[in-house]
Coordinates of C-alpha atoms and ligand atoms in Angstrom, one line a residue:
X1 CA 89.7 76.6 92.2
X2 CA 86.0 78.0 92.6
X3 CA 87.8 81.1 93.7
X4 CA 90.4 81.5 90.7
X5 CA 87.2 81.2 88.6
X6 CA 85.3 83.9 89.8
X7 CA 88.3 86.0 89.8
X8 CA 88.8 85.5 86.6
X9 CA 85.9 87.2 85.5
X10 CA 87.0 90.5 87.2
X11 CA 87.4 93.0 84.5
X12 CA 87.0 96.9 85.4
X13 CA 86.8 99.5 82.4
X14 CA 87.3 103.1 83.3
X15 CA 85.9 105.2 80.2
X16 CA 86.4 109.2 80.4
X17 CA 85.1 109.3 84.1
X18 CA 84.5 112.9 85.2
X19 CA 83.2 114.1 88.8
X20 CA 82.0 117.7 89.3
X21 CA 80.4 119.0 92.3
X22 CA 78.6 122.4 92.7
X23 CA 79.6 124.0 96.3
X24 CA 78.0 127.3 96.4
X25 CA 77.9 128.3 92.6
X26 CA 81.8 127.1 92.6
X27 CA 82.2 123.7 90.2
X28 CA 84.4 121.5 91.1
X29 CA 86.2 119.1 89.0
X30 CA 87.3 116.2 90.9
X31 CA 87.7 114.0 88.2
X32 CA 88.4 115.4 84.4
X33 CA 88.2 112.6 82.5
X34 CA 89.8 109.0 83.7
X35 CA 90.3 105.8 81.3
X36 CA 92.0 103.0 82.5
X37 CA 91.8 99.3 82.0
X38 CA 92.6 96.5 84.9
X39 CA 93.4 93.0 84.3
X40 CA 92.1 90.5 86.4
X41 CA 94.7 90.0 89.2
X42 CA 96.8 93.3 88.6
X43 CA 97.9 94.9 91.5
X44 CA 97.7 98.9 91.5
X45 CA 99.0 102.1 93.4
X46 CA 97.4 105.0 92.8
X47 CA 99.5 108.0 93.7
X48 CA 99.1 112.0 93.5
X49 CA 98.8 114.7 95.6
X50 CA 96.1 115.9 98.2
X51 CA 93.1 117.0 96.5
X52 CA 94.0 115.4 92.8
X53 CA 90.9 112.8 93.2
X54 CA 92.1 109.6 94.5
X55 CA 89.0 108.9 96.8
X56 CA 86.8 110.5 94.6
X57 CA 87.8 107.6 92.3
X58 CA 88.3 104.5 94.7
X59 CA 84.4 105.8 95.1
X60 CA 83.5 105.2 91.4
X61 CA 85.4 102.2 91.2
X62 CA 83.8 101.0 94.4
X63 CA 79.9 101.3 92.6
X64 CA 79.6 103.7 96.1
X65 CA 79.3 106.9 94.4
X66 CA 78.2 107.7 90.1
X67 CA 79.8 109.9 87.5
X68 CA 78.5 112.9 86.4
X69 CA 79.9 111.8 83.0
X70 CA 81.7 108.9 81.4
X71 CA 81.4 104.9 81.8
X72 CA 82.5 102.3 84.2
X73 CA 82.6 98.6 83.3
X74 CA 82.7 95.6 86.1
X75 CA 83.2 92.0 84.2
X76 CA 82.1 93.9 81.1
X77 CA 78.4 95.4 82.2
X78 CA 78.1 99.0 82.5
X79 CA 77.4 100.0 85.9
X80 CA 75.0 102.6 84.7
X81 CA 72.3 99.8 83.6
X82 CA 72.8 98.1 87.2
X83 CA 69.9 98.5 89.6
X84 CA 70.5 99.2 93.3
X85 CA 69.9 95.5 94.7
X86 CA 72.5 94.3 91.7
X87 CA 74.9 97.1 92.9
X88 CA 74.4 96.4 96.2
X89 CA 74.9 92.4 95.7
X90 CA 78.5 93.3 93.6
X91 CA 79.4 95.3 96.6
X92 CA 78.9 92.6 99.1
X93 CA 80.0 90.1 97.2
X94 CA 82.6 90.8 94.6
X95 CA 84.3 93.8 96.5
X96 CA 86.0 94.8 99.5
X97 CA 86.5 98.4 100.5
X98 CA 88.8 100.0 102.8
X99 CA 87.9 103.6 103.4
X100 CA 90.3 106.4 103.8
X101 CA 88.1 106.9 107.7
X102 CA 87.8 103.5 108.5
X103 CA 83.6 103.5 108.6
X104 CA 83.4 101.6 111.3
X105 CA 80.1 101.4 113.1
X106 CA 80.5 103.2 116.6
X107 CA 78.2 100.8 118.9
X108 CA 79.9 97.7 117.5
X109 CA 82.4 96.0 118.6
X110 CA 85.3 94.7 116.1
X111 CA 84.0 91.2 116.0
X112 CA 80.5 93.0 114.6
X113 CA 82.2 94.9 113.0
X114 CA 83.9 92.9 111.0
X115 CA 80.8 89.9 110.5
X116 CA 78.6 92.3 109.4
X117 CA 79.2 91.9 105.5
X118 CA 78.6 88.7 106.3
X119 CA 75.4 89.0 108.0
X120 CA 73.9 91.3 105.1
X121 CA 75.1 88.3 102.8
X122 CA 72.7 86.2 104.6
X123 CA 75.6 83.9 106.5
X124 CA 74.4 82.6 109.5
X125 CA 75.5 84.5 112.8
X126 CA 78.0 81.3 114.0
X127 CA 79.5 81.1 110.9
X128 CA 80.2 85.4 110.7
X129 CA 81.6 85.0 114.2
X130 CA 83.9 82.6 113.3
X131 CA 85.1 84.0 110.5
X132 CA 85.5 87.8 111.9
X133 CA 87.7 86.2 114.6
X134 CA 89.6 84.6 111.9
X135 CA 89.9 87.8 110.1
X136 CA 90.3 90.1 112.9
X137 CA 93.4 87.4 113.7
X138 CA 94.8 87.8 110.3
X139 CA 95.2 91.4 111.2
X140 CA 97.2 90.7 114.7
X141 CA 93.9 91.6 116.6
X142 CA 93.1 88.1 118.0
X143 CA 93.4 89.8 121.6
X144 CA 91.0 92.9 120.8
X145 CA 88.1 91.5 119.1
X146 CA 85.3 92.9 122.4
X147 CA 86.9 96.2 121.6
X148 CA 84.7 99.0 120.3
X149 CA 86.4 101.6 117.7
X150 CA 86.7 104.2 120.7
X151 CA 88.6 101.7 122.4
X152 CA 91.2 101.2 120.0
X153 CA 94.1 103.4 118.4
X154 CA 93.8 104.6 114.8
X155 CA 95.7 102.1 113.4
X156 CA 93.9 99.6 115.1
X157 CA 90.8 100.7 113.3
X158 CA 92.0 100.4 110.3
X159 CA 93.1 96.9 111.0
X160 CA 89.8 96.3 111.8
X161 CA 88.2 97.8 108.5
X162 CA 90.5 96.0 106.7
X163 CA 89.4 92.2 108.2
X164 CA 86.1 93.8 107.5
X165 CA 86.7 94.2 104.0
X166 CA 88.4 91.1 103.8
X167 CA 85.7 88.7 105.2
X168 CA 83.3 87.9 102.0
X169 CA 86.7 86.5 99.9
X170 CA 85.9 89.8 97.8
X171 CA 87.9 89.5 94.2
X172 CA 88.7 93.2 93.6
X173 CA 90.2 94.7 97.1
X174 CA 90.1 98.7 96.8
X175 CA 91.9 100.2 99.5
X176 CA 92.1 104.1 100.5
X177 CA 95.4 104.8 102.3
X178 CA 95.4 101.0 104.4
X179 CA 98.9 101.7 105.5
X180 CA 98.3 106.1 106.3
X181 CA 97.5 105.0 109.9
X182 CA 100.2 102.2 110.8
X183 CA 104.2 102.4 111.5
X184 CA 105.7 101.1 108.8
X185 CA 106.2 97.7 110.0
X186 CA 102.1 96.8 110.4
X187 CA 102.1 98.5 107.0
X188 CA 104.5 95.7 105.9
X189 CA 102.3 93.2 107.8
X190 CA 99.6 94.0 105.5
X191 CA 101.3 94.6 102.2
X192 CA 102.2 91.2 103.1
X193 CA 98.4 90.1 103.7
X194 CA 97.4 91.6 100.1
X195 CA 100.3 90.5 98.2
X196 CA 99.4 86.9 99.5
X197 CA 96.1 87.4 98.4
X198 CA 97.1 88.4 95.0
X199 CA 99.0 85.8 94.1
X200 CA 96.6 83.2 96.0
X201 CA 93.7 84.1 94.6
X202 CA 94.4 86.2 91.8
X203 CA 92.5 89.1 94.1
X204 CA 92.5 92.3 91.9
X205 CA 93.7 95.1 94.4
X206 CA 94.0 98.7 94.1
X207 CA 95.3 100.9 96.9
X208 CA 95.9 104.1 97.2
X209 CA 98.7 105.1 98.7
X210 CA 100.9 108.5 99.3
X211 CA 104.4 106.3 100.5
X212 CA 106.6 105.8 97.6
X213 CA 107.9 102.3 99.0
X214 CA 104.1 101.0 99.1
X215 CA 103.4 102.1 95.9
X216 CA 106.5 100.1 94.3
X217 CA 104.9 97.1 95.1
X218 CA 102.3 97.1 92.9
X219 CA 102.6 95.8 89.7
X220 CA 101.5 99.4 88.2
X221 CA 101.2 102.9 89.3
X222 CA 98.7 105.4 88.5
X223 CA 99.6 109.1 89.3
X224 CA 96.9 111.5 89.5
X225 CA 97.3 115.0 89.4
X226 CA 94.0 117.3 89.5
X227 CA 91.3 115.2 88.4
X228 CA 93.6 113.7 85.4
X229 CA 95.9 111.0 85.3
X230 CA 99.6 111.8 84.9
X231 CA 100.9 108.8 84.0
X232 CA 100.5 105.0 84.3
X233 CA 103.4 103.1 84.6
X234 CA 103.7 99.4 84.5
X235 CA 106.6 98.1 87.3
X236 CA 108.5 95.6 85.3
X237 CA 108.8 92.4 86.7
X238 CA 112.5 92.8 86.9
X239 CA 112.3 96.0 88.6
X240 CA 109.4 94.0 90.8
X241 CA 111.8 91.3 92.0
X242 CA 115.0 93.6 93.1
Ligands
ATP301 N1 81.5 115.6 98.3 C1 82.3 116.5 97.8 N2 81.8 117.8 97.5 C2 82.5 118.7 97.0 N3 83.8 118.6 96.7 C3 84.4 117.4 96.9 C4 83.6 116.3 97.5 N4 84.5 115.2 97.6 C5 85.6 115.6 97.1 N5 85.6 116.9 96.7 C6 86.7 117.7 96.1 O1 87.2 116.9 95.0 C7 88.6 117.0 95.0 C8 89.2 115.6 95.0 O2 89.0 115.1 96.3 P1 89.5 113.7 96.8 O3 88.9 113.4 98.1 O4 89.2 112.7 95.7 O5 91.1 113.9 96.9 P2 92.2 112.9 97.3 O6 93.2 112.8 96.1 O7 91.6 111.6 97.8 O8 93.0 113.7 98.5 P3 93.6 113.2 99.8 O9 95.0 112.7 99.5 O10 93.7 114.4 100.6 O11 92.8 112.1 100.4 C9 89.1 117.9 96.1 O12 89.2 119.2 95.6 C10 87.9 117.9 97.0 O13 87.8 119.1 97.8
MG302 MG1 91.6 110.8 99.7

């Protein structure tokens, strides 16, 4: 119940969000202007080609990177007005974050790995452990949990980034290509673990992802295309259930 409660207050508002970097005299525009709304407990895919601004996005969205222009709203406060310990407390707290390169921290092993949003959320250690077994067992890595990155495969990794993100009961998951690294049927295996979370919990999740049959099941696709978005298409519930 407490959890359904928080979640309801997820809100994000997207408001003509442009990115432009300056390599060498070159601009460029990673993001040209993005506006989009998300309901609490939606479920997105956000599509496009290489290069069209997915991450660059998923960044934004995350409160891990700033706009060079345009608005972002979390739960209706502009992120703009937040200072860095209230960003940082949203990010531990509210969100979980899969990155496209896993992040994970080379001289720990995936049980640290996993505890440590935990840790900086002032849990005690006992507690973390236990909870980063659990996590890492959600994920099929029960049996791998002394392992350090280097000794595991890329998919692996990302199973482990994922029980990471997973471990502070965040109520927006954003996810950059969580399935890119895994055969298809560990990518099922964790469709499965967000989709359960999304009806459980009402988790908000957006994932990027550049495999048609993840993508259709969201609830909603979002299709970039250089820095703008394409189109946003709703998956009917019909469609949803076939
Ligand atoms: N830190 C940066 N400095 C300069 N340019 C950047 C930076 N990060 C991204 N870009 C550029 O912004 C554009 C969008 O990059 P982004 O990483 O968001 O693409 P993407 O859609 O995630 O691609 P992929 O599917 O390959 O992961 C690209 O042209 C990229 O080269
Ligand atoms: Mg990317």
């Amino acid at each position: 119940m407490n959890n359904l409660l928080t979640n309801e207050s997820i809100r994000l508002h997207a408001d003509n969000l442009k990115i432009t970097y300056i390599i060498g005299g070159n601009r460029i525009e990673a993001l040209k202007g993005v506006s989009f709304e998300v309901k609490t407990g939606e479920f997105i895919a956000i599509t496009g080609t290489s290069g069209s601004g997915k991450s660059t996005l998923m960044h934004l969205l995350g409160c891990l990177d700033v706009p060079t222009s345009g608005d972002y709203f979390i739960d209706g406060e502009n992120v703009a007005t937040m200072n860095r310990d209230e960003l940082a407390a949203i990010r531990n707290q509210k969100i979980g974050f899969i990155f496209q390169k896993f992040h994970l921290l080379p001289d720990l092993n995936a049980i640290d790995n996993v505890a440590l949003p935990q840790l900086y959320a002032e849990k005690p250690e006992v507690e973390a452990q236990k909870k980063a077994i659990q996590a890492l067992e959600s994920v099929q890595l029960g049996s791998r949990i002394d392992h350090f990155p280097f000794q595991l495969s890329g998919g692996q990794q990302q199973r482990v980034a994922i029980a990471r993100s997973l471990i502070n009961d965040p109520t927006l998951l954003l996810a950059d290509e969580p399935t890119g690294n895994l055969d298809s049927e560990t990518g099922e295996a964790i469709m499965k673990i967000f989709k359960k979370l999304n009806k459980e919990k009402q988790t908000t999740i957006i994932i990027v992802t550049h495999e048609p049959e993840i993508a259709e099941q969201a609830d909603r696709i979002i299709d970039l295309r250089d820095g703008l978005i394409k189109s946003d298409t709703k998956i009917s519930t019909l469609l949803s259930i076939v």
